[in-house]
Coordinates of C-alpha atoms in Angstrom, one line a residue:
M1 CA -5.0 5.2 -39.2
T2 CA -4.3 3.1 -42.2
G3 CA -0.8 3.2 -43.8
R4 CA 0.3 6.5 -42.2
A5 CA 2.8 6.8 -39.4
L6 CA 2.1 9.3 -36.6
F7 CA 5.7 10.6 -36.6
D8 CA 9.0 10.2 -38.3
P9 CA 10.7 7.5 -36.3
G10 CA 13.7 8.6 -34.4
L11 CA 14.2 12.1 -35.7
Q12 CA 12.0 14.3 -33.6
P13 CA 12.6 12.5 -30.3
E14 CA 16.3 12.5 -31.0
R15 CA 16.4 16.2 -31.8
T16 CA 14.6 16.9 -28.6
E17 CA 17.0 14.8 -26.6
L18 CA 19.9 16.6 -28.2
A19 CA 18.4 19.9 -27.2
W20 CA 18.1 18.7 -23.6
R21 CA 21.7 17.5 -23.7
R22 CA 22.8 20.9 -24.8
T23 CA 20.9 22.5 -22.0
A24 CA 22.5 20.1 -19.5
L25 CA 25.9 20.8 -20.9
A26 CA 25.4 24.6 -20.7
I27 CA 24.3 24.2 -17.0
G28 CA 27.3 22.0 -16.3
V29 CA 29.8 24.4 -18.0
G30 CA 28.2 27.4 -16.1
S31 CA 28.5 25.5 -12.8
L32 CA 32.2 24.7 -13.5
L33 CA 32.8 28.3 -14.3
S34 CA 31.2 29.4 -11.0
L35 CA 33.3 26.9 -9.1
R36 CA 36.4 28.4 -10.7
V37 CA 35.5 32.1 -10.5
L38 CA 33.4 32.7 -7.4
P39 CA 35.9 31.5 -4.8
A40 CA 38.5 33.9 -6.3
V41 CA 36.1 36.8 -6.4
V42 CA 34.9 36.3 -2.8
G43 CA 38.4 36.0 -1.4
D44 CA 37.5 34.9 2.2
P45 CA 38.1 31.2 2.5
V46 CA 35.0 30.6 4.7
W47 CA 32.7 32.4 2.2
A48 CA 34.5 30.9 -0.7
A49 CA 33.7 27.4 0.6
A50 CA 30.0 28.5 0.9
W51 CA 30.1 29.6 -2.7
L52 CA 31.1 26.1 -3.8
I53 CA 27.6 24.8 -2.9
P54 CA 25.8 26.4 -5.9
G55 CA 28.4 25.2 -8.3
I56 CA 28.3 21.6 -7.0
A57 CA 24.4 21.7 -7.0
G58 CA 24.5 22.9 -10.6
L59 CA 26.8 20.1 -11.6
A60 CA 24.6 17.6 -9.9
F61 CA 21.5 19.1 -11.6
A62 CA 23.2 18.9 -15.0
V63 CA 24.0 15.2 -14.5
L64 CA 20.4 14.6 -13.4
L65 CA 19.0 16.5 -16.4
W66 CA 21.2 14.5 -18.8
F67 CA 20.0 11.2 -17.5
R68 CA 16.4 12.3 -17.3
A69 CA 16.6 13.4 -20.9
Q70 CA 17.8 10.0 -22.0
L71 CA 15.0 8.3 -20.1
R72 CA 12.5 10.7 -21.6
H73 CA 13.8 9.9 -25.1
R74 CA 13.4 6.2 -24.6
R75 CA 9.9 6.6 -23.2
V76 CA 8.8 8.9 -26.1
T77 CA 10.3 6.6 -28.7
A78 CA 8.7 3.5 -27.2
A79 CA 5.3 5.2 -26.9
L80 CA 5.3 6.5 -30.5
L81 CA 6.6 3.2 -32.0
D82 CA 3.9 1.2 -30.1
G83 CA 1.2 3.7 -31.1
R84 CA 0.3 4.6 -27.5
P85 CA 0.3 8.4 -27.3
E86 CA -1.3 8.2 -23.9
D87 CA 2.1 6.9 -22.6
L88 CA 4.0 10.0 -23.6
P89 CA 5.8 11.7 -20.7
G90 CA 4.4 14.9 -19.3
S91 CA 6.2 18.1 -18.7
G92 CA 8.1 17.1 -15.5
L93 CA 11.5 17.7 -17.1
M94 CA 10.5 21.2 -18.1
L95 CA 9.1 21.9 -14.6
M96 CA 12.3 20.7 -13.1
L97 CA 14.4 23.0 -15.3
T98 CA 12.1 25.9 -14.6
L99 CA 12.4 25.5 -10.9
F100 CA 16.2 25.3 -11.1
V101 CA 16.4 28.4 -13.2
V102 CA 14.1 30.4 -11.0
G103 CA 16.0 29.3 -7.9
C104 CA 19.3 30.4 -9.5
G105 CA 17.7 33.8 -10.4
V106 CA 16.4 34.3 -6.8
L107 CA 19.8 33.3 -5.4
S108 CA 21.6 35.7 -7.7
A109 CA 19.2 38.6 -6.9
V110 CA 19.7 38.0 -3.2
V111 CA 23.5 37.9 -3.6
V112 CA 23.5 41.1 -5.7
L113 CA 21.3 42.9 -3.3
W114 CA 23.2 41.7 -0.2
W115 CA 26.7 42.3 -1.7
T116 CA 26.0 45.9 -2.8

């Protein structure tokens, strides 16, 4: 390609990273809310402690997602600036998020079915 850039440097990868950051932030806030609300709803101290596990796991996942999004942003920017589209990252981050959301959905369904 002569004289044409493959992308607008910085804008598209940065918008994508910001979207991943918002996703991580939403998961983190939801996890903090679950840490605050679920123990009060459950009432029993033994079960309340068990309900802290999903909230803590969600917070850990949000932090992991945040850092993986930053790493992905750096890799995408470097690959596009160097003109090496074969070095673009795959869909691992999306798969990780999908598995987390499906796991949360299954856990929620089990809790609702068991609790009622």
